[in-house]
PDB file of C-alpha atoms in Angstrom:
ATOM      1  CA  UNK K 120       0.000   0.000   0.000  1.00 72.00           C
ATOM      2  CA  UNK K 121       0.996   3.481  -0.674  1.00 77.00           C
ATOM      3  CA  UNK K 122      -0.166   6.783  -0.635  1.00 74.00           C
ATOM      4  CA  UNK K 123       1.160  10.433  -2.054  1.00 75.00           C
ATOM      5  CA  UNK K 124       0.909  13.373   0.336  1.00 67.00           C
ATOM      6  CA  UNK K 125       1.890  17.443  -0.300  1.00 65.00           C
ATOM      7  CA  UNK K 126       5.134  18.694   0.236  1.00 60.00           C
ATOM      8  CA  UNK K 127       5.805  22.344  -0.791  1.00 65.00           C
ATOM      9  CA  UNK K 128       7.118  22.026  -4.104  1.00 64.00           C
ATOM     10  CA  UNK K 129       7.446  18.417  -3.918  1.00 85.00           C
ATOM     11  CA  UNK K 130       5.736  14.932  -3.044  1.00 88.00           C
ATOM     12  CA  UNK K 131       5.488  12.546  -0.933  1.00 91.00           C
ATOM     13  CA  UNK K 132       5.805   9.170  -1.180  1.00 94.00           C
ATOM     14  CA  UNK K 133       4.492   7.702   2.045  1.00 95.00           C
ATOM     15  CA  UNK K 134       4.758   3.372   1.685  1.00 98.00           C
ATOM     16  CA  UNK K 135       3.430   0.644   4.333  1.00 98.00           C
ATOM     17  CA  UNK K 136       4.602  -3.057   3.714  1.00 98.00           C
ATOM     18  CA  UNK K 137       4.266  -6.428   5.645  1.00 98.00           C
ATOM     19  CA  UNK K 138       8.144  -6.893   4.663  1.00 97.00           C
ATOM     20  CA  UNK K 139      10.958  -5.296   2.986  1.00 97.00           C
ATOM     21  CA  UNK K 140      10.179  -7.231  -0.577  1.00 98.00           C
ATOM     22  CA  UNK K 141       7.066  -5.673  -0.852  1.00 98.00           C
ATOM     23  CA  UNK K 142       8.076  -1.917   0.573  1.00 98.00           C
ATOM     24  CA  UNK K 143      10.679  -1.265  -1.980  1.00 98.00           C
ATOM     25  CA  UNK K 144       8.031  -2.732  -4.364  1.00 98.00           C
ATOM     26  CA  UNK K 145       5.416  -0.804  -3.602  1.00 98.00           C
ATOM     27  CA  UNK K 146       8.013   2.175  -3.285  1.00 98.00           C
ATOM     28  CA  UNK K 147       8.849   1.529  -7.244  1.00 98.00           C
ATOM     29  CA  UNK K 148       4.901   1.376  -7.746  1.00 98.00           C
ATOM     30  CA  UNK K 149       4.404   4.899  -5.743  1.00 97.00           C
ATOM     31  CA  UNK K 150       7.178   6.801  -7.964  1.00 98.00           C
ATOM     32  CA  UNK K 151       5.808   5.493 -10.917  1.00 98.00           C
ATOM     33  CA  UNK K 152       1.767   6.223 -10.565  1.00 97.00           C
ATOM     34  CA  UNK K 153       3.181   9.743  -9.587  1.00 96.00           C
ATOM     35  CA  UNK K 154       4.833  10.040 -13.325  1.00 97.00           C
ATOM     36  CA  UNK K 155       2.040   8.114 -15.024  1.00 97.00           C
ATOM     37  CA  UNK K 156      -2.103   8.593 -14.097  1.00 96.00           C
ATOM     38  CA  UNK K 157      -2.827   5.355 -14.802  1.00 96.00           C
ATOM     39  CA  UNK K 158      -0.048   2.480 -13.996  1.00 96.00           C
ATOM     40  CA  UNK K 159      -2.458  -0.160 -15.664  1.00 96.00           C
ATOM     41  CA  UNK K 160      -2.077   1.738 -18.992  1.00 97.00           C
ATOM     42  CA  UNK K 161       2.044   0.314 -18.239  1.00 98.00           C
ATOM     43  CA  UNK K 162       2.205  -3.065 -19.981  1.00 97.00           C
ATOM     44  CA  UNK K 163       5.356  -5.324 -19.003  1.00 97.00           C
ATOM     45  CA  UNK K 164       6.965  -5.273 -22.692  1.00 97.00           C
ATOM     46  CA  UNK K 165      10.566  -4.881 -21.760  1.00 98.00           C
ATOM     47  CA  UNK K 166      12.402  -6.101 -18.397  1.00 98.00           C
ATOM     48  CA  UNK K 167      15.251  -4.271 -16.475  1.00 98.00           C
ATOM     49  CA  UNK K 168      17.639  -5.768 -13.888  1.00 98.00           C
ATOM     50  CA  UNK K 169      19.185  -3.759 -11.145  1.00 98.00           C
ATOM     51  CA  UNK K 170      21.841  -5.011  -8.370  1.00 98.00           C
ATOM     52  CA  UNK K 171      22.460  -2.226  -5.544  1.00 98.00           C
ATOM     53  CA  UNK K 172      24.509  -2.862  -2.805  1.00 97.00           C
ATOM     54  CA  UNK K 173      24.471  -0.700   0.922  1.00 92.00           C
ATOM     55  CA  UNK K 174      24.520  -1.780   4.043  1.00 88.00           C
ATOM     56  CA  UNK K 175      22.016   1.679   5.029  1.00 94.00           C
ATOM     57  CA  UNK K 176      18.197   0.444   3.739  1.00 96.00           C
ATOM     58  CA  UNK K 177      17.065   4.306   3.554  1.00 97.00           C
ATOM     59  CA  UNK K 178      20.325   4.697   1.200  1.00 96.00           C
ATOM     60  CA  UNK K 179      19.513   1.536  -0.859  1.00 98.00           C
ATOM     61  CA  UNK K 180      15.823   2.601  -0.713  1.00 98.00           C
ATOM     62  CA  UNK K 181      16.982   5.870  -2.400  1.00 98.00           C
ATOM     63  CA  UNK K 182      18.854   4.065  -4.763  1.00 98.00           C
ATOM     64  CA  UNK K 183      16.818   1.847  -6.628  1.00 98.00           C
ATOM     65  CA  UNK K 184      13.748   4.638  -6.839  1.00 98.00           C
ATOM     66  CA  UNK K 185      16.690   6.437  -8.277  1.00 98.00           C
ATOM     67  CA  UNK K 186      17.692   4.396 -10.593  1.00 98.00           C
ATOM     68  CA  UNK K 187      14.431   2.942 -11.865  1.00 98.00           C
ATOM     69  CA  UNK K 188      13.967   6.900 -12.528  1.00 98.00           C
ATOM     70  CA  UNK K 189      17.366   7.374 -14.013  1.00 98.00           C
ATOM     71  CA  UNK K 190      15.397   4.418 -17.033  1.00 98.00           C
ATOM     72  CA  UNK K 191      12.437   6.629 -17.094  1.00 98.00           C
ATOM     73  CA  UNK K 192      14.804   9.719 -17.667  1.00 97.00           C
ATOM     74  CA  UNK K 193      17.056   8.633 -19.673  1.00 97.00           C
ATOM     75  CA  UNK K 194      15.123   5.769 -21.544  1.00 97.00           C
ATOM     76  CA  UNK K 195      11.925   7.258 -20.774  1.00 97.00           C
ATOM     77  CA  UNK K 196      11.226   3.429 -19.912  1.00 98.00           C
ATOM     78  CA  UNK K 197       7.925   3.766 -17.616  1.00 98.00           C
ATOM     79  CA  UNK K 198       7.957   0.575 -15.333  1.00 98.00           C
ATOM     80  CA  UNK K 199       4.874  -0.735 -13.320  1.00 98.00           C
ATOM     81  CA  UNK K 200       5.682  -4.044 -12.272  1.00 98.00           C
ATOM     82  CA  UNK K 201       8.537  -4.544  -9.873  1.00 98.00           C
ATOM     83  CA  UNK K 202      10.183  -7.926  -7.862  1.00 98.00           C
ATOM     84  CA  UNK K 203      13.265  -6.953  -5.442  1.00 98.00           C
ATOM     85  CA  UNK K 204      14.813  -9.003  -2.942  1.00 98.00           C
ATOM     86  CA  UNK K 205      16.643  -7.692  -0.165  1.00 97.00           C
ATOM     87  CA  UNK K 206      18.848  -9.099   2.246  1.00 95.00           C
ATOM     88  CA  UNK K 207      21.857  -8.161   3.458  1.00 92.00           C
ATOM     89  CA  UNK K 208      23.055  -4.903   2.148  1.00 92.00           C
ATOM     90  CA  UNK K 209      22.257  -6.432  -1.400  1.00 96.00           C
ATOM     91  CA  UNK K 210      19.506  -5.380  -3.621  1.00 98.00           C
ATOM     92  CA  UNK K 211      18.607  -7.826  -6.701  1.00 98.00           C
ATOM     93  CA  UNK K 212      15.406  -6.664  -8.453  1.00 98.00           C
ATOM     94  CA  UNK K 213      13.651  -6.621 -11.867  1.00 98.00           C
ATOM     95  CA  UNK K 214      11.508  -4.313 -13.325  1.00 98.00           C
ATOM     96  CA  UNK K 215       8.871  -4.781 -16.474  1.00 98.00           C
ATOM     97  CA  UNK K 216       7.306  -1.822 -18.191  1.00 98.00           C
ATOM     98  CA  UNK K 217       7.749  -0.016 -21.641  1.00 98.00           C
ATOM     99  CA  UNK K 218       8.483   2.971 -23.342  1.00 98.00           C
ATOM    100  CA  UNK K 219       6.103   5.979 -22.808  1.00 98.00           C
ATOM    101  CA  UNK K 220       3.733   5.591 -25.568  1.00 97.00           C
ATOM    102  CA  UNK K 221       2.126   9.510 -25.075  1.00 95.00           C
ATOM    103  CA  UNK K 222      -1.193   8.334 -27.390  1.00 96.00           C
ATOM    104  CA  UNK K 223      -1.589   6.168 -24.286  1.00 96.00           C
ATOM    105  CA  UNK K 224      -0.073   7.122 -21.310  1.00 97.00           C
ATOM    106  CA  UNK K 225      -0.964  10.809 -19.432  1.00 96.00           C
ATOM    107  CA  UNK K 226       2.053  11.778 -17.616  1.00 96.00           C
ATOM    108  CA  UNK K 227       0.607  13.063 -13.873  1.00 93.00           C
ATOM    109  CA  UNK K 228       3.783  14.683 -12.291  1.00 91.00           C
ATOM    110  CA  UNK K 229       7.144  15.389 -13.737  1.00 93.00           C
ATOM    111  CA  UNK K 230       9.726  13.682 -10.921  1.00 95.00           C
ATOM    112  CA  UNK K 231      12.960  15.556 -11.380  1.00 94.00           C
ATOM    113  CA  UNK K 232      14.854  13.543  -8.878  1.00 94.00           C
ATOM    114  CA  UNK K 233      14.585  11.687  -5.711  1.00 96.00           C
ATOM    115  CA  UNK K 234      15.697  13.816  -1.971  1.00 94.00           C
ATOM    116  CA  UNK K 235      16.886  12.547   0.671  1.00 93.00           C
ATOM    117  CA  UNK K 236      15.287  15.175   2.631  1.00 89.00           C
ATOM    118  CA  UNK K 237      12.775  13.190   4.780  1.00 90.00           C
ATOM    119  CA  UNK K 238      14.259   9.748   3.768  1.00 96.00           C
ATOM    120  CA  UNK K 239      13.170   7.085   6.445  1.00 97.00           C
ATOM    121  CA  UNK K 240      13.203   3.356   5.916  1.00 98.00           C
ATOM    122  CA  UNK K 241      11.554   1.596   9.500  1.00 97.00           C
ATOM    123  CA  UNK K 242      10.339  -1.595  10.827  1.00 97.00           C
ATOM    124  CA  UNK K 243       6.845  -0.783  12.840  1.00 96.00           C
ATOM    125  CA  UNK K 244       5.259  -3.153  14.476  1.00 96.00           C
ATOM    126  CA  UNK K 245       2.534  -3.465  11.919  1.00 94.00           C
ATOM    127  CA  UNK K 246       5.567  -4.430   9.476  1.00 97.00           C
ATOM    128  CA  UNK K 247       7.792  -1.708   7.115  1.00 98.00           C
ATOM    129  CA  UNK K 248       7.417   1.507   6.547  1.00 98.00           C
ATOM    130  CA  UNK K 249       9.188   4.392   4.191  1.00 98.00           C
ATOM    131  CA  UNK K 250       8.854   7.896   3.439  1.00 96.00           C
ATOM    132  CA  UNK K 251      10.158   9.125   0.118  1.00 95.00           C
ATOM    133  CA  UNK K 252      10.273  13.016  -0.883  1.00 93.00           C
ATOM    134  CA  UNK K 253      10.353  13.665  -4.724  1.00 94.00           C
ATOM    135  CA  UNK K 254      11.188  16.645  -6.539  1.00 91.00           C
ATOM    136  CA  UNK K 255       8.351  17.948  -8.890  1.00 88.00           C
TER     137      UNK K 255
END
């Protein structure tokens, strides 16, 4: 589950998770229905590996949003379906999406880049939760 909230000029990514999996998932999922209004539009045409390594989860947390918007950016690769596994310092995740296809995908917010102004990566005792501020 995750949910945007305000932030002056920028946006919050605010994600709850039973584990760490499924946080940086649903993290992945958050940045990307921010860029794109409708994720389901996203079809999973083209895959994209990432390995991150960090001992700090808010850093690696940081890291592969960054990266999976470094594709988008670069690539302009919008990405909507998302499997990491981390454990120990090491992130090994894969990403499916495709490239923006404007006669079927509205763009929502224009994410310039990922802060680490508010960054916060914590196990609750309903399971995870992280807090991800976005430059619009």
């Amino acid at each position: 589950m995750f949910e945007h909230f305000e932030h002056t000029a920028d946006l919050g990514l605010r994600i709850r998770a039973a584990d760490l999996d499924t946080l940086f998932a649903e993290a992945a999922r958050a940045l990307f229905a921010a860029i794109v209004e409708d994720l389901d539009t996203v079809e999973p045409r083209q895959r994209l590996d990432v390995h991150l390594t960090g001992e700090d989860r808010e850093y690696l947390l940081f890291d592969w949003v960054k990266e999976l918007l470094y594709h988008f950016d670069a690539e302009h690769l919008l990405l909507a379906r998302f499997e990491p596994h981390v454990k120990d310092g090491d992130l090994r995740g894969t990403a499916w999406g495709e490239p923006l296809d404007r006669s079927r995908h509205n763009l929502e917010h224009e994410v310039k880049a990922i802060t680490y102004h508010g960054l916060k990566v914590e196990q609750t005792p309903d399971g995870w939760l992280a807090e991800v501020i976005v430059d619009i």
